[in-house]
PDB file of C-alpha atoms in Angstrom:
ATOM      1  CA  MET A  79     -47.122 -54.274 136.527  1.00  0.00           C
ATOM      2  CA  LEU A  80     -44.779 -53.300 139.325  1.00  0.00           C
ATOM      3  CA  LEU A  81     -46.116 -51.187 142.169  1.00  0.00           C
ATOM      4  CA  SER A  82     -43.210 -48.785 141.688  1.00  0.00           C
ATOM      5  CA  ASP A  83     -44.174 -48.229 138.039  1.00  0.00           C
ATOM      6  CA  LEU A  84     -47.771 -47.487 138.960  1.00  0.00           C
ATOM      7  CA  ILE A  85     -46.709 -44.977 141.614  1.00  0.00           C
ATOM      8  CA  LYS A  86     -44.569 -43.169 139.021  1.00  0.00           C
ATOM      9  CA  VAL A  87     -47.453 -43.099 136.515  1.00  0.00           C
ATOM     10  CA  LEU A  88     -49.816 -41.656 139.118  1.00  0.00           C
ATOM     11  CA  LYS A  89     -47.337 -38.953 140.078  1.00  0.00           C
ATOM     12  CA  ARG A  90     -46.686 -37.996 136.462  1.00  0.00           C
ATOM     13  CA  LYS A  91     -50.378 -37.816 135.548  1.00  0.00           C
ATOM     14  CA  THR A  92     -51.296 -35.681 138.543  1.00  0.00           C
ATOM     15  CA  ARG A  93     -48.055 -33.723 139.006  1.00  0.00           C
ATOM     16  CA  TYR A  94     -48.191 -34.809 142.630  1.00  0.00           C
ATOM     17  CA  GLY A  95     -44.893 -35.329 144.443  1.00  0.00           C
ATOM     18  CA  GLU A  96     -41.445 -36.224 143.169  1.00  0.00           C
ATOM     19  CA  ILE A  97     -41.493 -39.173 140.777  1.00  0.00           C
ATOM     20  CA  ASP A  98     -38.332 -40.897 142.018  1.00  0.00           C
ATOM     21  CA  VAL A  99     -38.924 -40.328 145.748  1.00  0.00           C
ATOM     22  CA  ILE A 100     -40.638 -43.241 147.495  1.00  0.00           C
ATOM     23  CA  ASP A 101     -40.117 -42.508 151.188  1.00  0.00           C
ATOM     24  CA  ASP A 102     -42.080 -39.267 151.632  1.00  0.00           C
ATOM     25  CA  GLN A 103     -45.610 -38.518 152.867  1.00  0.00           C
ATOM     26  CA  VAL A 104     -46.952 -37.986 149.353  1.00  0.00           C
ATOM     27  CA  THR A 105     -45.990 -41.544 148.415  1.00  0.00           C
ATOM     28  CA  ALA A 106     -47.481 -42.892 151.638  1.00  0.00           C
ATOM     29  CA  ASP A 107     -50.738 -41.083 150.829  1.00  0.00           C
ATOM     30  CA  ILE A 108     -50.811 -42.570 147.319  1.00  0.00           C
ATOM     31  CA  ILE A 109     -50.340 -46.067 148.775  1.00  0.00           C
ATOM     32  CA  HIS A 110     -53.230 -45.368 151.162  1.00  0.00           C
ATOM     33  CA  TYR A 111     -55.487 -44.248 148.295  1.00  0.00           C
ATOM     34  CA  LEU A 112     -54.444 -47.251 146.223  1.00  0.00           C
ATOM     35  CA  ASN A 113     -55.301 -49.696 149.002  1.00  0.00           C
ATOM     36  CA  ASN A 114     -58.724 -48.124 149.505  1.00  0.00           C
ATOM     37  CA  ARG A 115     -59.605 -48.294 145.810  1.00  0.00           C
ATOM     38  CA  ARG A 116     -58.356 -51.885 145.480  1.00  0.00           C
ATOM     39  CA  PHE A 117     -60.556 -52.988 148.369  1.00  0.00           C
ATOM     40  CA  ASP A 118     -63.488 -51.048 146.954  1.00  0.00           C
ATOM     41  CA  VAL A 119     -63.268 -52.679 143.512  1.00  0.00           C
ATOM     42  CA  TRP A 120     -62.744 -56.084 145.141  1.00  0.00           C
ATOM     43  CA  GLY A 121     -65.895 -55.682 147.214  1.00  0.00           C
ATOM     44  CA  ARG A 122     -68.226 -54.554 144.440  1.00  0.00           C
ATOM     45  CA  TYR A 123     -68.805 -57.916 142.730  1.00  0.00           C
ATOM     46  CA  PRO A 124     -67.730 -61.607 142.669  1.00  0.00           C
ATOM     47  CA  TRP A 125     -65.357 -61.014 139.766  1.00  0.00           C
ATOM     48  CA  HIS A 126     -64.303 -64.155 137.882  1.00  0.00           C
ATOM     49  CA  TRP A 127     -60.621 -63.476 138.426  1.00  0.00           C
ATOM     50  CA  SER A 128     -61.119 -63.233 142.202  1.00  0.00           C
ATOM     51  CA  ILE A 129     -62.796 -66.637 142.618  1.00  0.00           C
ATOM     52  CA  GLU A 130     -61.027 -69.287 144.676  1.00  0.00           C
ATOM     53  CA  GLU A 131     -62.262 -72.786 145.532  1.00  0.00           C
ATOM     54  CA  PHE A 132     -62.206 -74.019 149.128  1.00  0.00           C
ATOM     55  CA  THR A 133     -63.232 -77.098 151.104  1.00  0.00           C
ATOM     56  CA  ILE A 134     -64.873 -77.471 154.512  1.00  0.00           C
ATOM     57  CA  ASN A 135     -64.223 -80.832 156.137  1.00  0.00           C
ATOM     58  CA  THR A 136     -66.976 -81.302 158.686  1.00  0.00           C
ATOM     59  CA  THR A 137     -66.771 -83.305 161.893  1.00  0.00           C
ATOM     60  CA  SER A 138     -69.662 -85.242 163.370  1.00  0.00           C
ATOM     61  CA  GLY A 139     -71.316 -83.203 166.105  1.00  0.00           C
ATOM     62  CA  VAL A 140     -69.559 -79.922 165.220  1.00  0.00           C
ATOM     63  CA  SER A 141     -71.411 -76.970 163.675  1.00  0.00           C
ATOM     64  CA  ASP A 142     -68.750 -74.179 163.719  1.00  0.00           C
ATOM     65  CA  TYR A 143     -66.043 -73.992 161.049  1.00  0.00           C
ATOM     66  CA  TYR A 144     -63.378 -71.597 159.818  1.00  0.00           C
ATOM     67  CA  ILE A 145     -63.028 -71.101 156.063  1.00  0.00           C
ATOM     68  CA  ASP A 146     -59.564 -71.112 154.490  1.00  0.00           C
ATOM     69  CA  SER A 147     -58.020 -67.755 155.408  1.00  0.00           C
ATOM     70  CA  VAL A 148     -57.275 -66.908 151.751  1.00  0.00           C
ATOM     71  CA  ILE A 149     -61.038 -66.446 151.270  1.00  0.00           C
ATOM     72  CA  GLY A 150     -62.218 -62.918 151.999  1.00  0.00           C
ATOM     73  CA  ASP A 151     -65.892 -63.410 151.121  1.00  0.00           C
ATOM     74  CA  ILE A 152     -68.044 -66.466 150.451  1.00  0.00           C
ATOM     75  CA  ILE A 153     -69.942 -66.719 147.167  1.00  0.00           C
ATOM     76  CA  VAL A 154     -71.491 -70.183 147.470  1.00  0.00           C
ATOM     77  CA  ILE A 155     -71.191 -73.453 149.411  1.00  0.00           C
ATOM     78  CA  ALA A 156     -72.535 -76.673 147.894  1.00  0.00           C
ATOM     79  CA  ARG A 157     -74.653 -79.053 149.963  1.00  0.00           C
ATOM     80  CA  PRO A 158     -73.614 -82.707 150.249  1.00  0.00           C
ATOM     81  CA  ASN A 159     -74.383 -85.226 147.508  1.00  0.00           C
ATOM     82  CA  ASN A 160     -75.288 -82.615 144.876  1.00  0.00           C
ATOM     83  CA  GLU A 161     -78.299 -81.482 146.896  1.00  0.00           C
ATOM     84  CA  GLY A 162     -78.072 -77.866 145.818  1.00  0.00           C
ATOM     85  CA  PHE A 163     -76.478 -75.074 147.853  1.00  0.00           C
ATOM     86  CA  LEU A 164     -76.372 -73.959 151.456  1.00  0.00           C
ATOM     87  CA  LYS A 165     -78.371 -70.791 151.944  1.00  0.00           C
ATOM     88  CA  LYS A 166     -76.708 -67.945 153.788  1.00  0.00           C
ATOM     89  CA  ILE A 167     -79.075 -66.499 156.398  1.00  0.00           C
ATOM     90  CA  THR A 168     -78.909 -63.464 158.652  1.00  0.00           C
ATOM     91  CA  LEU A 169     -78.045 -63.722 162.323  1.00  0.00           C
ATOM     92  CA  LYS A 170     -81.589 -62.606 163.149  1.00  0.00           C
ATOM     93  CA  ARG A 171     -83.024 -65.464 161.073  1.00  0.00           C
ATOM     94  CA  TYR A 172     -80.561 -67.896 162.647  1.00  0.00           C
ATOM     95  CA  LEU A 173     -81.590 -66.874 166.156  1.00  0.00           C
ATOM     96  CA  SER A 174     -85.270 -67.300 165.280  1.00  0.00           C
ATOM     97  CA  LEU A 175     -84.516 -70.908 164.325  1.00  0.00           C
ATOM     98  CA  TYR A 176     -81.995 -71.545 167.111  1.00  0.00           C
ATOM     99  CA  ASN A 177     -84.151 -73.638 169.443  1.00  0.00           C
ATOM    100  CA  LYS A 178     -85.377 -75.826 166.618  1.00  0.00           C
ATOM    101  CA  PHE A 179     -82.071 -76.636 164.949  1.00  0.00           C
ATOM    102  CA  ASN A 180     -79.085 -75.697 167.076  1.00  0.00           C
ATOM    103  CA  ASN A 181     -77.192 -78.625 168.586  1.00  0.00           C
ATOM    104  CA  VAL A 182     -79.628 -81.032 166.952  1.00  0.00           C
ATOM    105  CA  VAL A 183     -77.758 -83.840 165.208  1.00  0.00           C
ATOM    106  CA  THR A 184     -79.248 -84.171 161.754  1.00  0.00           C
ATOM    107  CA  SER A 185     -78.629 -86.043 158.554  1.00  0.00           C
ATOM    108  CA  ASP A 186     -76.166 -84.330 156.265  1.00  0.00           C
ATOM    109  CA  GLN A 187     -78.866 -83.784 153.655  1.00  0.00           C
ATOM    110  CA  SER A 188     -81.010 -81.764 156.086  1.00  0.00           C
ATOM    111  CA  ILE A 189     -78.359 -79.094 156.666  1.00  0.00           C
ATOM    112  CA  LYS A 190     -79.438 -76.259 154.408  1.00  0.00           C
ATOM    113  CA  ASN A 191     -78.325 -73.001 156.036  1.00  0.00           C
ATOM    114  CA  TYR A 192     -75.320 -71.251 157.499  1.00  0.00           C
ATOM    115  CA  VAL A 193     -74.623 -67.923 159.148  1.00  0.00           C
ATOM    116  CA  TYR A 194     -71.501 -65.760 159.441  1.00  0.00           C
ATOM    117  CA  MET A 195     -70.030 -65.842 162.951  1.00  0.00           C
ATOM    118  CA  GLY A 196     -67.122 -63.415 162.707  1.00  0.00           C
ATOM    119  CA  LEU A 197     -63.412 -63.686 161.933  1.00  0.00           C
ATOM    120  CA  HIS A 198     -60.486 -65.525 163.456  1.00  0.00           C
ATOM    121  CA  PRO A 199     -58.633 -63.031 165.688  1.00  0.00           C
ATOM    122  CA  THR A 200     -55.237 -63.869 164.171  1.00  0.00           C
ATOM    123  CA  THR A 201     -55.718 -65.151 160.612  1.00  0.00           C
ATOM    124  CA  GLN A 202     -58.937 -63.195 159.868  1.00  0.00           C
ATOM    125  CA  ALA A 203     -60.411 -66.430 158.486  1.00  0.00           C
ATOM    126  CA  ILE A 204     -64.208 -66.313 158.144  1.00  0.00           C
ATOM    127  CA  LYS A 205     -66.119 -68.341 160.717  1.00  0.00           C
ATOM    128  CA  ILE A 206     -69.475 -69.880 159.837  1.00  0.00           C
ATOM    129  CA  ARG A 207     -72.015 -71.885 161.793  1.00  0.00           C
ATOM    130  CA  LEU A 208     -74.180 -74.524 160.179  1.00  0.00           C
ATOM    131  CA  LEU A 209     -77.832 -74.543 161.157  1.00  0.00           C
ATOM    132  CA  GLY A 210     -77.948 -78.075 162.469  1.00  0.00           C
ATOM    133  CA  THR A 211     -75.099 -80.385 163.393  1.00  0.00           C
ATOM    134  CA  PRO A 212     -73.795 -82.938 160.877  1.00  0.00           C
ATOM    135  CA  ASN A 213     -73.934 -86.567 161.946  1.00  0.00           C
ATOM    136  CA  SER A 214     -70.898 -87.612 159.931  1.00  0.00           C
ATOM    137  CA  SER A 215     -67.646 -86.314 158.484  1.00  0.00           C
ATOM    138  CA  ILE A 216     -68.173 -84.914 155.001  1.00  0.00           C
ATOM    139  CA  SER A 217     -66.503 -82.428 152.658  1.00  0.00           C
ATOM    140  CA  LEU A 218     -68.347 -79.332 151.493  1.00  0.00           C
ATOM    141  CA  THR A 219     -67.071 -77.548 148.402  1.00  0.00           C
ATOM    142  CA  GLY A 220     -67.339 -73.781 148.222  1.00  0.00           C
ATOM    143  CA  PHE A 221     -66.232 -70.832 146.151  1.00  0.00           C
ATOM    144  CA  GLY A 222     -65.257 -67.440 147.480  1.00  0.00           C
ATOM    145  CA  LYS A 223     -63.328 -64.310 146.655  1.00  0.00           C
ATOM    146  CA  LYS A 224     -59.599 -64.538 147.212  1.00  0.00           C
ATOM    147  CA  ARG A 225     -58.532 -62.065 149.858  1.00  0.00           C
ATOM    148  CA  ILE A 226     -56.249 -59.146 149.007  1.00  0.00           C
ATOM    149  CA  SER A 227     -53.797 -57.537 151.392  1.00  0.00           C
ATOM    150  CA  ARG A 228     -52.697 -53.956 151.906  1.00  0.00           C
ATOM    151  CA  PHE A 229     -49.561 -52.555 150.325  1.00  0.00           C
ATOM    152  CA  THR A 230     -47.087 -50.582 152.414  1.00  0.00           C
ATOM    153  CA  VAL A 231     -44.411 -48.122 151.343  1.00  0.00           C
ATOM    154  CA  SER A 232     -41.793 -50.806 151.928  1.00  0.00           C
ATOM    155  CA  ASP A 233     -43.440 -52.943 149.212  1.00  0.00           C
ATOM    156  CA  ILE A 234     -42.798 -50.378 146.474  1.00  0.00           C
ATOM    157  CA  PRO A 235     -39.380 -51.562 145.230  1.00  0.00           C
ATOM    158  CA  THR A 236     -40.383 -55.198 144.611  1.00  0.00           C
ATOM    159  CA  ALA A 237     -44.160 -55.699 144.774  1.00  0.00           C
ATOM    160  CA  SER A 238     -46.205 -56.520 141.683  1.00  0.00           C
ATOM    161  CA  ILE A 239     -49.856 -55.624 141.138  1.00  0.00           C
ATOM    162  CA  ASP A 240     -50.798 -58.963 139.647  1.00  0.00           C
ATOM    163  CA  TYR A 241     -54.194 -59.524 141.247  1.00  0.00           C
ATOM    164  CA  PHE A 242     -56.172 -57.219 138.968  1.00  0.00           C
ATOM    165  CA  PRO A 243     -56.476 -57.705 135.179  1.00  0.00           C
ATOM    166  CA  ASP A 244     -55.433 -54.698 133.103  1.00  0.00           C
ATOM    167  CA  GLU A 245     -58.957 -53.355 132.556  1.00  0.00           C
ATOM    168  CA  PHE A 246     -59.546 -53.342 136.321  1.00  0.00           C
ATOM    169  CA  LEU A 247     -56.165 -51.863 137.105  1.00  0.00           C
ATOM    170  CA  ASN A 248     -57.103 -48.933 134.862  1.00  0.00           C
ATOM    171  CA  VAL A 249     -60.243 -48.411 136.950  1.00  0.00           C
ATOM    172  CA  VAL A 250     -58.249 -48.527 140.180  1.00  0.00           C
ATOM    173  CA  GLU A 251     -55.861 -45.968 138.702  1.00  0.00           C
ATOM    174  CA  GLU A 252     -58.736 -43.579 137.920  1.00  0.00           C
ATOM    175  CA  GLY A 253     -59.951 -43.884 141.501  1.00  0.00           C
ATOM    176  CA  VAL A 254     -56.544 -43.079 142.950  1.00  0.00           C
ATOM    177  CA  ILE A 255     -56.213 -40.072 140.654  1.00  0.00           C
ATOM    178  CA  ALA A 256     -59.595 -38.869 141.949  1.00  0.00           C
ATOM    179  CA  ASP A 257     -58.289 -39.143 145.521  1.00  0.00           C
ATOM    180  CA  ILE A 258     -55.153 -37.220 144.627  1.00  0.00           C
ATOM    181  CA  TYR A 259     -57.155 -34.403 143.033  1.00  0.00           C
ATOM    182  CA  GLU A 260     -59.395 -34.263 146.106  1.00  0.00           C
ATOM    183  CA  SER A 261     -56.349 -33.988 148.393  1.00  0.00           C
ATOM    184  CA  LYS A 262     -55.027 -31.114 146.233  1.00  0.00           C
ATOM    185  CA  GLY A 263     -58.368 -29.311 146.441  1.00  0.00           C
ATOM    186  CA  GLU A 264     -58.968 -29.613 142.687  1.00  0.00           C
ATOM    187  CA  MET A 265     -62.627 -30.480 143.114  1.00  0.00           C
ATOM    188  CA  ASN A 266     -63.779 -30.273 139.479  1.00  0.00           C
ATOM    189  CA  GLU A 267     -61.071 -32.727 138.438  1.00  0.00           C
ATOM    190  CA  TYR A 268     -61.907 -34.911 141.455  1.00  0.00           C
ATOM    191  CA  LEU A 269     -65.622 -35.073 140.612  1.00  0.00           C
ATOM    192  CA  ALA A 270     -64.916 -35.899 136.975  1.00  0.00           C
ATOM    193  CA  LYS A 271     -62.542 -38.739 137.853  1.00  0.00           C
ATOM    194  CA  GLU A 272     -64.829 -40.066 140.593  1.00  0.00           C
ATOM    195  CA  LYS A 273     -67.712 -40.228 138.134  1.00  0.00           C
ATOM    196  CA  LEU A 274     -65.527 -42.007 135.582  1.00  0.00           C
ATOM    197  CA  TYR A 275     -64.365 -44.476 138.237  1.00  0.00           C
ATOM    198  CA  ASN A 276     -67.893 -45.409 139.345  1.00  0.00           C
ATOM    199  CA  ASN A 277     -69.291 -45.541 135.807  1.00  0.00           C
ATOM    200  CA  SER A 278     -66.451 -47.844 134.755  1.00  0.00           C
ATOM    201  CA  ILE A 279     -67.235 -50.287 137.567  1.00  0.00           C
ATOM    202  CA  ILE A 280     -70.949 -50.231 136.719  1.00  0.00           C
ATOM    203  CA  GLU A 281     -70.137 -50.974 133.078  1.00  0.00           C
ATOM    204  CA  LEU A 282     -67.863 -53.862 134.021  1.00  0.00           C
ATOM    205  CA  ILE A 283     -70.582 -55.366 136.226  1.00  0.00           C
ATOM    206  CA  ARG A 284     -73.101 -54.978 133.394  1.00  0.00           C
ATOM    207  CA  LYS A 285     -70.745 -56.784 131.040  1.00  0.00           C
ATOM    208  CA  TYR A 286     -70.187 -59.586 133.543  1.00  0.00           C
ATOM    209  CA  ASN A 287     -73.936 -60.034 133.970  1.00  0.00           C
ATOM    210  CA  LEU A 288     -74.435 -60.239 130.215  1.00  0.00           C
ATOM    211  CA  ASP A 289     -71.867 -63.016 130.112  1.00  0.00           C
ATOM    212  CA  GLU A 290     -73.704 -65.108 132.719  1.00  0.00           C
ATOM    213  CA  ASP A 291     -76.564 -67.478 131.971  1.00  0.00           C
ATOM    214  CA  THR A 292     -79.894 -67.117 133.768  1.00  0.00           C
ATOM    215  CA  GLU A 293     -79.136 -69.675 136.465  1.00  0.00           C
ATOM    216  CA  GLU A 294     -75.847 -68.018 137.367  1.00  0.00           C
ATOM    217  CA  ILE A 295     -77.484 -64.577 137.519  1.00  0.00           C
ATOM    218  CA  ASP A 296     -80.000 -65.961 140.018  1.00  0.00           C
ATOM    219  CA  THR A 297     -77.112 -67.278 142.103  1.00  0.00           C
ATOM    220  CA  LEU A 298     -75.309 -63.946 142.000  1.00  0.00           C
ATOM    221  CA  SER A 299     -78.458 -62.099 143.042  1.00  0.00           C
ATOM    222  CA  ASP A 300     -78.209 -63.886 146.414  1.00  0.00           C
ATOM    223  CA  TYR A 301     -74.715 -62.443 146.761  1.00  0.00           C
ATOM    224  CA  PHE A 302     -75.997 -58.943 145.971  1.00  0.00           C
ATOM    225  CA  ARG A 303     -78.927 -59.208 148.398  1.00  0.00           C
ATOM    226  CA  PHE A 304     -76.490 -60.018 151.188  1.00  0.00           C
ATOM    227  CA  ASN A 305     -73.897 -57.411 150.279  1.00  0.00           C
ATOM    228  CA  SER A 306     -76.384 -54.580 149.684  1.00  0.00           C
ATOM    229  CA  SER A 307     -76.824 -54.353 153.451  1.00  0.00           C
ATOM    230  CA  ARG A 308     -73.082 -53.728 153.829  1.00  0.00           C
ATOM    231  CA  GLY A 309     -72.722 -50.888 151.311  1.00  0.00           C
ATOM    232  CA  SER A 310     -70.850 -50.813 148.029  1.00  0.00           C
ATOM    233  CA  GLY A 311     -67.641 -52.594 148.756  1.00  0.00           C
ATOM    234  CA  THR A 312     -65.022 -52.552 151.453  1.00  0.00           C
ATOM    235  CA  ARG A 313     -63.650 -49.086 151.995  1.00  0.00           C
ATOM    236  CA  VAL A 314     -60.664 -49.348 154.346  1.00  0.00           C
ATOM    237  CA  THR A 315     -59.364 -46.213 156.028  1.00  0.00           C
TER     238      THR A 315
END
């Protein structure tokens, strides 16, 4: 679906702004609402359609690495030689183990943990630090959520909304309509659409969980434990 078509649909449904005008403040506001809802849906769950594989090529004696910049959030990183998965730990936990493991050259098999260490200032690539320093060059395979970028008004004539499957695009649409009603002061309509938006996401997550086997649900629970401390998704203003 083209971004321009979605903007027209949103305007028609809410009677908000002129349908064929794309360079006014109303259109800019709709783009802002759309970006916020896209990031929110993206951040709620490791959706199958968002998953992207990546590789970390380690260097002997080096513990800090940047993940491929297309990855916006890490789901899992496999340990070497099919030894399970690296466990993501908090910075507080990392610091408590710092003296024991940091800058200690270890066998690849003994590296079991990593911690987030911020973002690259230019590419926004995620930086991680292994707890322990590998003693050889190896490749770690990981899976993360492919990053999405913000739309601008200038994207309207040509951009396509091809990241979200149709059932998720419908949810995003409901969220944007809620924002439009809120901006117009139509609070009853806003509350109804906001409830529908959140209930739809909850139902989609429930369906995804039903489709997973027990082992995969255990893996995803680690993701939820980490993300619960950050709130429900990434709300960009």
